Amino acid sequence: MPTLLVVHHTPSPATQAMFESVVTGTTDPDITGVTVVRRAALAATVSDVLAADGFILGTPANIGYMSGALKHFFDQVYYPCLDSTRGRSYGLYVHGNEGTEGAVRAVE
């Protein structure tokens, strides 16, 4: 069964609401045959990433960049997962009043 890994950093009510919407959508009863795994950015591991077939990443925009927690996640998994996960699909949601394009660019 395919696995979707949702890696999120939800320090504010707005990012928590976005995360909850993602969970609601990805766990809709009409969607079958997919396992959804949710991990906070500071708790997600290399094993989580290697076991996933696709990803949804969530972050606030902090000073025009992704959150430090999501950056830490990338720092931890980048080299161990680079070759094994190349080309896997991902989605991204970003919340912020300004600088969201910088956060999106950093994740891409």
CSV table of N, CA and C in Angstrom, one decimal:
chain,number,residue,atom,x,y,z
A,1,MET,N,0.9,-1.2,0.0
A,1,MET,CA,0.0,0.0,0.0
A,1,MET,C,0.9,1.2,0.0
A,2,PRO,N,0.7,2.2,-0.9
A,2,PRO,CA,1.5,3.4,-0.9
A,2,PRO,C,1.3,4.2,0.4
A,3,THR,N,2.4,4.9,0.8
A,3,THR,CA,2.4,5.7,2.0
A,3,THR,C,2.7,7.2,1.6
A,4,LEU,N,1.9,8.0,2.2
A,4,LEU,CA,2.0,9.5,2.1
A,4,LEU,C,2.5,10.0,3.5
A,5,LEU,N,3.7,10.7,3.5
A,5,LEU,CA,4.2,11.2,4.7
A,5,LEU,C,3.9,12.7,4.7
A,6,VAL,N,3.3,13.1,5.8
A,6,VAL,CA,3.0,14.6,6.0
A,6,VAL,C,3.9,15.1,7.1
A,7,VAL,N,4.9,15.9,6.7
A,7,VAL,CA,5.8,16.5,7.6
A,7,VAL,C,5.5,18.0,7.8
A,8,HIS,N,5.3,18.3,9.1
A,8,HIS,CA,4.7,19.7,9.3
A,8,HIS,C,5.4,20.4,10.5
A,9,HIS,N,5.3,21.7,10.4
A,9,HIS,CA,5.7,22.5,11.6
A,9,HIS,C,4.5,23.4,11.8
A,10,THR,N,3.9,23.3,13.0
A,10,THR,CA,2.6,24.0,13.2
A,10,THR,C,2.7,24.8,14.5
A,11,PRO,N,3.5,25.9,14.5
A,11,PRO,CA,3.6,26.7,15.7
A,11,PRO,C,2.5,27.7,15.9
A,12,SER,N,1.6,27.9,14.9
A,12,SER,CA,0.6,29.0,15.1
A,12,SER,C,-0.8,28.4,14.8
A,13,PRO,N,-1.9,29.0,15.3
A,13,PRO,CA,-3.2,28.5,15.0
A,13,PRO,C,-3.5,28.4,13.4
A,14,ALA,N,-2.9,29.3,12.7
A,14,ALA,CA,-3.1,29.3,11.2
A,14,ALA,C,-2.5,28.1,10.6
A,15,THR,N,-1.2,27.8,11.0
A,15,THR,CA,-0.6,26.6,10.4
A,15,THR,C,-1.2,25.3,10.9
A,16,GLN,N,-1.7,25.3,12.2
A,16,GLN,CA,-2.4,24.2,12.7
A,16,GLN,C,-3.7,23.9,11.9
A,17,ALA,N,-4.4,24.9,11.6
A,17,ALA,CA,-5.6,24.8,10.8
A,17,ALA,C,-5.3,24.2,9.4
A,18,MET,N,-4.2,24.7,8.8
A,18,MET,CA,-3.9,24.2,7.5
A,18,MET,C,-3.5,22.7,7.6
A,19,PHE,N,-2.7,22.3,8.6
A,19,PHE,CA,-2.4,20.9,8.9
A,19,PHE,C,-3.6,20.1,9.0
A,20,GLU,N,-4.5,20.5,9.9
A,20,GLU,CA,-5.8,19.8,10.1
A,20,GLU,C,-6.6,19.6,8.8
A,21,SER,N,-6.6,20.6,7.9
A,21,SER,CA,-7.2,20.5,6.6
A,21,SER,C,-6.5,19.4,5.8
A,22,VAL,N,-5.2,19.4,5.8
A,22,VAL,CA,-4.5,18.4,5.0
A,22,VAL,C,-4.8,17.0,5.5
A,23,VAL,N,-4.8,16.9,6.8
A,23,VAL,CA,-5.2,15.6,7.4
A,23,VAL,C,-6.6,15.1,7.1
A,24,THR,N,-7.5,16.1,7.1
A,24,THR,CA,-8.9,15.8,6.8
A,24,THR,C,-9.0,15.3,5.3
A,25,GLY,N,-8.3,16.0,4.4
A,25,GLY,CA,-8.3,15.7,3.0
A,25,GLY,C,-7.7,14.4,2.7
A,26,THR,N,-6.5,14.1,3.3
A,26,THR,CA,-5.8,12.9,3.0
A,26,THR,C,-6.3,11.7,3.6
A,27,THR,N,-7.1,11.8,4.7
A,27,THR,CA,-7.7,10.7,5.3
A,27,THR,C,-9.2,10.5,5.0
A,28,ASP,N,-9.7,11.2,4.0
A,28,ASP,CA,-11.1,11.1,3.6
A,28,ASP,C,-11.4,9.7,3.3
A,29,PRO,N,-12.6,9.2,3.8
A,29,PRO,CA,-13.0,7.8,3.6
A,29,PRO,C,-13.1,7.4,2.2
A,30,ASP,N,-13.3,8.3,1.3
A,30,ASP,CA,-13.4,8.0,-0.2
A,30,ASP,C,-12.0,7.7,-0.8
A,31,ILE,N,-10.9,8.1,-0.1
A,31,ILE,CA,-9.6,7.8,-0.6
A,31,ILE,C,-9.2,6.4,0.1
A,32,THR,N,-9.0,5.4,-0.7
A,32,THR,CA,-8.6,4.1,-0.2
A,32,THR,C,-7.2,3.7,-0.7
A,33,GLY,N,-6.6,2.8,-0.1
A,33,GLY,CA,-5.4,2.3,-0.5
A,33,GLY,C,-4.1,3.1,-0.3
A,34,VAL,N,-4.2,4.1,0.6
A,34,VAL,CA,-3.1,4.9,0.9
A,34,VAL,C,-3.0,5.0,2.4
A,35,THR,N,-1.8,4.8,2.9
A,35,THR,CA,-1.5,5.0,4.4
A,35,THR,C,-1.0,6.4,4.5
A,36,VAL,N,-1.5,7.2,5.5
A,36,VAL,CA,-1.1,8.5,5.7
A,36,VAL,C,-0.3,8.5,7.1
A,37,VAL,N,0.9,8.9,7.0
A,37,VAL,CA,1.7,9.0,8.2
A,37,VAL,C,2.0,10.5,8.5
A,38,ARG,N,1.8,10.9,9.7
A,38,ARG,CA,2.0,12.4,10.1
A,38,ARG,C,3.1,12.4,11.1
A,39,ARG,N,4.1,13.4,10.8
A,39,ARG,CA,5.2,13.6,11.6
A,39,ARG,C,5.5,15.1,11.8
A,40,ALA,N,5.7,15.5,13.0
A,40,ALA,CA,6.2,16.8,13.2
A,40,ALA,C,7.6,16.9,12.6
A,41,ALA,N,8.0,18.1,12.1
A,41,ALA,CA,9.2,18.2,11.4
A,41,ALA,C,10.4,17.8,12.2
A,42,LEU,N,10.4,18.1,13.5
A,42,LEU,CA,11.5,17.8,14.4
A,42,LEU,C,11.5,16.3,14.8
A,43,ALA,N,10.5,15.6,14.5
A,43,ALA,CA,10.4,14.2,14.8
A,43,ALA,C,10.5,13.2,13.6
A,44,ALA,N,10.4,13.7,12.4
A,44,ALA,CA,10.5,12.9,11.2
A,44,ALA,C,11.9,12.4,11.0
A,45,THR,N,12.0,11.1,10.6
A,45,THR,CA,13.3,10.5,10.5
A,45,THR,C,13.6,10.0,9.1
A,46,VAL,N,14.8,9.6,8.9
A,46,VAL,CA,15.2,9.0,7.6
A,46,VAL,C,14.4,7.8,7.3
A,47,SER,N,14.1,7.0,8.3
A,47,SER,CA,13.2,5.8,8.0
A,47,SER,C,11.9,6.2,7.5
A,48,ASP,N,11.3,7.3,8.1
A,48,ASP,CA,10.0,7.7,7.7
A,48,ASP,C,10.0,8.1,6.2
A,49,VAL,N,11.1,8.8,5.8
A,49,VAL,CA,11.2,9.3,4.4
A,49,VAL,C,11.4,8.2,3.5
A,50,LEU,N,12.3,7.2,3.8
A,50,LEU,CA,12.6,6.1,2.9
A,50,LEU,C,11.3,5.2,2.8
A,51,ALA,N,10.5,5.2,3.8
A,51,ALA,CA,9.3,4.3,3.7
A,51,ALA,C,8.1,5.0,2.9
A,52,ALA,N,8.2,6.3,2.6
A,52,ALA,CA,7.2,7.0,2.0
A,52,ALA,C,7.3,7.0,0.5
A,53,ASP,N,6.1,7.0,-0.2
A,53,ASP,CA,6.0,7.1,-1.6
A,53,ASP,C,5.8,8.5,-2.1
A,54,GLY,N,5.3,9.4,-1.2
A,54,GLY,CA,5.1,10.8,-1.5
A,54,GLY,C,5.0,11.6,-0.2
A,55,PHE,N,5.1,12.9,-0.4
A,55,PHE,CA,5.2,13.8,0.8
A,55,PHE,C,4.3,15.0,0.7
A,56,ILE,N,3.8,15.4,1.8
A,56,ILE,CA,3.2,16.8,1.9
A,56,ILE,C,4.0,17.5,3.0
A,57,LEU,N,4.5,18.6,2.7
A,57,LEU,CA,5.3,19.4,3.6
A,57,LEU,C,4.6,20.7,4.0
A,58,GLY,N,4.6,21.0,5.3
A,58,GLY,CA,3.9,22.2,5.8
A,58,GLY,C,4.8,23.1,6.6
A,59,THR,N,4.8,24.4,6.4
A,59,THR,CA,5.6,25.3,7.1
A,59,THR,C,5.1,26.7,7.1
A,60,PRO,N,5.4,27.5,8.2
A,60,PRO,CA,5.1,28.9,8.1
A,60,PRO,C,6.3,29.5,7.3
A,61,ALA,N,6.1,30.7,6.8
A,61,ALA,CA,7.2,31.5,6.2
A,61,ALA,C,7.7,32.4,7.3
A,62,ASN,N,9.0,32.2,7.6
A,62,ASN,CA,9.7,32.9,8.7
A,62,ASN,C,10.8,33.8,8.0
A,63,ILE,N,10.5,35.1,8.0
A,63,ILE,CA,11.5,36.0,7.4
A,63,ILE,C,11.9,35.6,6.0
A,64,GLY,N,10.8,35.2,5.2
A,64,GLY,CA,11.1,34.9,3.8
A,64,GLY,C,11.7,33.5,3.6
A,65,TYR,N,11.6,32.6,4.6
A,65,TYR,CA,12.2,31.3,4.5
A,65,TYR,C,11.3,30.3,5.2
A,66,MET,N,11.6,29.0,4.9
A,66,MET,CA,10.9,27.9,5.6
A,66,MET,C,11.2,28.0,7.1
A,67,SER,N,10.4,27.3,7.9
A,67,SER,CA,10.7,27.3,9.4
A,67,SER,C,12.0,26.6,9.6
A,68,GLY,N,12.7,27.0,10.7
A,68,GLY,CA,13.9,26.3,11.2
A,68,GLY,C,13.6,24.8,11.4
A,69,ALA,N,12.4,24.4,11.8
A,69,ALA,CA,12.1,23.0,12.1
A,69,ALA,C,12.1,22.2,10.8
A,70,LEU,N,11.5,22.8,9.7
A,70,LEU,CA,11.5,22.1,8.4
A,70,LEU,C,12.9,22.1,7.8
A,71,LYS,N,13.7,23.1,8.0
A,71,LYS,CA,15.1,23.1,7.6
A,71,LYS,C,15.9,22.0,8.3
A,72,HIS,N,15.7,21.9,9.6
A,72,HIS,CA,16.3,20.9,10.4
A,72,HIS,C,16.0,19.5,9.8
A,73,PHE,N,14.7,19.3,9.5
A,73,PHE,CA,14.2,18.0,8.9
A,73,PHE,C,15.0,17.7,7.6
A,74,PHE,N,15.1,18.7,6.7
A,74,PHE,CA,15.9,18.5,5.5
A,74,PHE,C,17.3,18.2,5.8
A,75,ASP,N,17.9,19.0,6.7
A,75,ASP,CA,19.3,18.7,7.1
A,75,ASP,C,19.6,17.3,7.5
A,76,GLN,N,18.6,16.7,8.3
A,76,GLN,CA,18.8,15.4,8.8
A,76,GLN,C,18.6,14.3,7.7
A,77,VAL,N,17.7,14.5,6.8
A,77,VAL,CA,17.4,13.4,5.8
A,77,VAL,C,18.0,13.6,4.4
A,78,TYR,N,18.6,14.8,4.1
A,78,TYR,CA,19.0,15.1,2.8
A,78,TYR,C,20.0,14.0,2.2
A,79,TYR,N,21.1,13.9,2.8
A,79,TYR,CA,22.1,12.9,2.2
A,79,TYR,C,21.7,11.5,2.3
A,80,PRO,N,21.2,11.0,3.4
A,80,PRO,CA,20.8,9.6,3.5
A,80,PRO,C,19.7,9.2,2.6
A,81,CYS,N,18.8,10.2,2.1
A,81,CYS,CA,17.7,9.9,1.3
A,81,CYS,C,17.8,10.4,-0.1
A,82,LEU,N,18.8,11.2,-0.4
A,82,LEU,CA,18.9,11.9,-1.7
A,82,LEU,C,18.7,10.9,-2.9
A,83,ASP,N,19.5,9.9,-3.0
A,83,ASP,CA,19.4,9.1,-4.2
A,83,ASP,C,18.1,8.2,-4.2
A,84,SER,N,17.7,7.7,-3.0
A,84,SER,CA,16.6,6.8,-2.9
A,84,SER,C,15.2,7.5,-3.2
A,85,THR,N,15.1,8.7,-3.0
A,85,THR,CA,13.8,9.4,-3.1
A,85,THR,C,13.7,10.4,-4.2
A,86,ARG,N,14.7,10.4,-5.1
A,86,ARG,CA,14.7,11.3,-6.2
A,86,ARG,C,13.5,11.1,-7.1
A,87,GLY,N,12.8,12.1,-7.4
A,87,GLY,CA,11.6,12.0,-8.3
A,87,GLY,C,10.3,11.7,-7.6
A,88,ARG,N,10.3,11.5,-6.3
A,88,ARG,CA,9.0,11.2,-5.6
A,88,ARG,C,8.2,12.5,-5.5
A,89,SER,N,6.9,12.3,-5.6
A,89,SER,CA,6.0,13.5,-5.6
A,89,SER,C,5.9,14.1,-4.2
A,90,TYR,N,5.7,15.4,-4.2
A,90,TYR,CA,5.5,16.1,-3.0
A,90,TYR,C,4.5,17.3,-3.2
A,91,GLY,N,3.9,17.7,-2.1
A,91,GLY,CA,3.1,18.9,-2.1
A,91,GLY,C,3.6,19.7,-1.0
A,92,LEU,N,3.2,21.0,-1.0
A,92,LEU,CA,3.7,22.0,0.0
A,92,LEU,C,2.6,23.0,0.3
A,93,TYR,N,2.5,23.2,1.6
A,93,TYR,CA,1.6,24.4,2.0
A,93,TYR,C,2.5,25.3,2.9
A,94,VAL,N,2.3,26.6,2.7
A,94,VAL,CA,3.0,27.6,3.4
A,94,VAL,C,2.1,28.7,3.9
A,95,HIS,N,2.3,29.1,5.1
A,95,HIS,CA,1.5,30.2,5.6
A,95,HIS,C,2.4,31.4,6.0
A,96,GLY,N,1.9,32.6,5.6
A,96,GLY,CA,2.7,33.8,6.0
A,96,GLY,C,2.1,35.0,5.4
A,97,ASN,N,2.4,36.1,6.0
A,97,ASN,CA,1.9,37.4,5.5
A,97,ASN,C,2.8,37.9,4.4
A,98,GLU,N,4.1,37.7,4.5
A,98,GLU,CA,5.0,38.2,3.6
A,98,GLU,C,6.1,37.1,3.4
A,99,GLY,N,6.8,37.1,2.3
A,99,GLY,CA,7.9,36.2,2.1
A,99,GLY,C,7.6,34.7,1.8
A,100,THR,N,6.3,34.4,1.5
A,100,THR,CA,6.0,33.0,1.2
A,100,THR,C,6.7,32.5,0.0
A,101,GLU,N,7.0,33.4,-1.0
A,101,GLU,CA,7.7,32.9,-2.2
A,101,GLU,C,9.1,32.5,-1.9
A,102,GLY,N,9.7,33.1,-0.9
A,102,GLY,CA,11.1,32.7,-0.5
A,102,GLY,C,11.1,31.3,0.2
A,103,ALA,N,10.0,31.1,1.0
A,103,ALA,CA,9.9,29.8,1.6
A,103,ALA,C,9.7,28.7,0.6
A,104,VAL,N,8.8,29.0,-0.4
A,104,VAL,CA,8.5,28.0,-1.4
A,104,VAL,C,9.8,27.7,-2.2
A,105,ARG,N,10.5,28.7,-2.6
A,105,ARG,CA,11.8,28.6,-3.4
A,105,ARG,C,12.8,27.8,-2.6
A,106,ALA,N,12.9,28.0,-1.3
A,106,ALA,CA,13.8,27.3,-0.4
A,106,ALA,C,13.5,25.8,-0.4
A,107,VAL,N,12.2,25.4,-0.3
A,107,VAL,CA,11.8,24.0,-0.3
A,107,VAL,C,12.1,23.4,-1.6
A,108,GLU,N,11.7,24.1,-2.7
A,108,GLU,CA,11.9,23.5,-4.0
A,108,GLU,C,13.4,23.3,-4.3
